């Protein structure tokens, strides 16, 4: 059975709580992503949250925050993570349970990668129930 470490993206773009939401938006645009992990410091990969394009819109701009607002104002904390030795089926089930499309991969509290629905779907490696649930996530979010 495949492990998360075999399918995850290892080089992650990250931001810190000291960055502002304009800088996050630019990183998302430049890296063609809607999901960026938030780490404690630039030289420290301790995962403390994530920020999504939806976070930027709902908690940021729609809440009338300016581009200079700090990341920690709009980021999501208390997130679930995968570990490198977790099976891809377990990761898919966790994503389905949490209704999320991307899952940070950690070793202890250190970010080491991200696994996404796309990483799993391209390889046709869903557990039956998790695959169905993940399909529903994809259909709900347009």
Short mmCIF file of C-alpha atoms in Angstrom, two decimals, residues 30-122:
data_model
loop_
_atom_site.label_atom_id
_atom_site.label_comp_id
_atom_site.label_asym_id
_atom_site.label_seq_id
_atom_site.Cartn_x
_atom_site.Cartn_y
_atom_site.Cartn_z
CA UNK A 30 2.87 33.41 -8.54
CA UNK A 31 2.72 29.74 -7.48
CA UNK A 32 -0.73 28.96 -8.91
CA UNK A 33 -2.11 27.73 -5.59
CA UNK A 34 -4.98 28.55 -3.26
CA UNK A 35 -3.40 27.01 -0.17
CA UNK A 36 -0.28 28.05 1.72
CA UNK A 37 0.94 26.64 5.04
CA UNK A 38 1.85 29.13 7.77
CA UNK A 39 5.09 28.33 9.60
CA UNK A 40 6.41 29.93 12.77
CA UNK A 41 9.42 31.66 11.15
CA UNK A 42 11.15 31.68 7.77
CA UNK A 43 13.96 29.48 9.06
CA UNK A 44 11.64 27.29 11.15
CA UNK A 45 9.19 24.84 9.51
CA UNK A 46 6.99 24.50 12.62
CA UNK A 47 3.45 24.41 11.18
CA UNK A 48 1.05 26.75 12.98
CA UNK A 49 -1.78 27.03 10.46
CA UNK A 50 -2.78 27.40 6.84
CA UNK A 51 -4.22 30.16 4.72
CA UNK A 52 -6.46 29.54 1.75
CA UNK A 53 -7.79 31.77 -0.99
CA UNK A 54 -11.15 31.45 0.75
CA UNK A 55 -9.60 32.68 4.04
CA UNK A 56 -8.27 35.73 2.18
CA UNK A 57 -11.69 36.54 0.78
CA UNK A 58 -13.99 35.70 3.71
CA UNK A 59 -11.86 36.64 6.73
CA UNK A 60 -9.73 39.21 4.93
CA UNK A 61 -11.12 41.41 2.21
CA UNK A 62 -14.85 40.74 2.81
CA UNK A 63 -14.27 41.62 6.48
CA UNK A 64 -12.82 44.93 5.23
CA UNK A 65 -9.22 44.16 6.20
CA UNK A 66 -6.56 45.88 4.13
CA UNK A 67 -3.74 44.14 2.27
CA UNK A 68 -1.41 45.06 5.11
CA UNK A 69 -3.36 42.89 7.58
CA UNK A 70 -1.18 40.19 9.11
CA UNK A 71 -1.61 36.55 8.15
CA UNK A 72 -2.50 35.52 11.71
CA UNK A 73 -5.72 37.56 11.46
CA UNK A 74 -7.13 35.39 8.66
CA UNK A 75 -5.32 32.04 8.85
CA UNK A 76 -6.93 28.77 9.90
CA UNK A 77 -5.45 27.11 12.99
CA UNK A 78 -6.07 23.80 14.72
CA UNK A 79 -5.75 21.91 11.46
CA UNK A 80 -5.46 18.17 11.00
CA UNK A 81 -2.29 16.82 9.43
CA UNK A 82 -1.00 13.63 7.88
CA UNK A 83 2.31 11.96 8.61
CA UNK A 84 4.66 10.58 5.97
CA UNK A 85 4.10 6.92 6.90
CA UNK A 86 0.30 7.21 6.79
CA UNK A 87 -1.29 5.18 4.00
CA UNK A 88 -2.84 7.13 1.15
CA UNK A 89 -6.18 5.52 2.01
CA UNK A 90 -5.95 6.89 5.56
CA UNK A 91 -5.09 10.35 4.20
CA UNK A 92 -8.02 10.21 1.77
CA UNK A 93 -10.37 9.19 4.58
CA UNK A 94 -9.11 12.05 6.78
CA UNK A 95 -9.60 14.54 3.94
CA UNK A 96 -13.12 13.24 3.35
CA UNK A 97 -13.96 13.37 7.05
CA UNK A 98 -12.68 16.94 7.35
CA UNK A 99 -14.13 17.99 3.95
CA UNK A 100 -10.78 19.39 2.83
CA UNK A 101 -8.87 19.23 -0.45
CA UNK A 102 -5.32 19.57 0.91
CA UNK A 103 -3.61 18.11 3.93
CA UNK A 104 -0.30 19.29 5.38
CA UNK A 105 2.18 16.48 6.06
CA UNK A 106 4.21 16.84 9.24
CA UNK A 107 6.98 15.12 11.10
CA UNK A 108 6.36 16.06 14.71
CA UNK A 109 5.24 19.68 14.35
CA UNK A 110 7.52 20.33 11.33
CA UNK A 111 5.99 20.75 7.86
CA UNK A 112 7.52 18.32 5.34
CA UNK A 113 4.95 18.37 2.53
CA UNK A 114 1.37 18.64 1.33
CA UNK A 115 -0.89 15.96 -0.08
CA UNK A 116 -3.87 17.02 -2.18
CA UNK A 117 -6.90 15.41 -3.74
CA UNK A 118 -5.09 15.77 -7.06
CA UNK A 119 -2.07 13.85 -5.75
CA UNK A 120 -4.40 11.00 -4.83
CA UNK A 121 -6.75 11.18 -7.82
CA UNK A 122 -3.99 11.13 -10.44
#
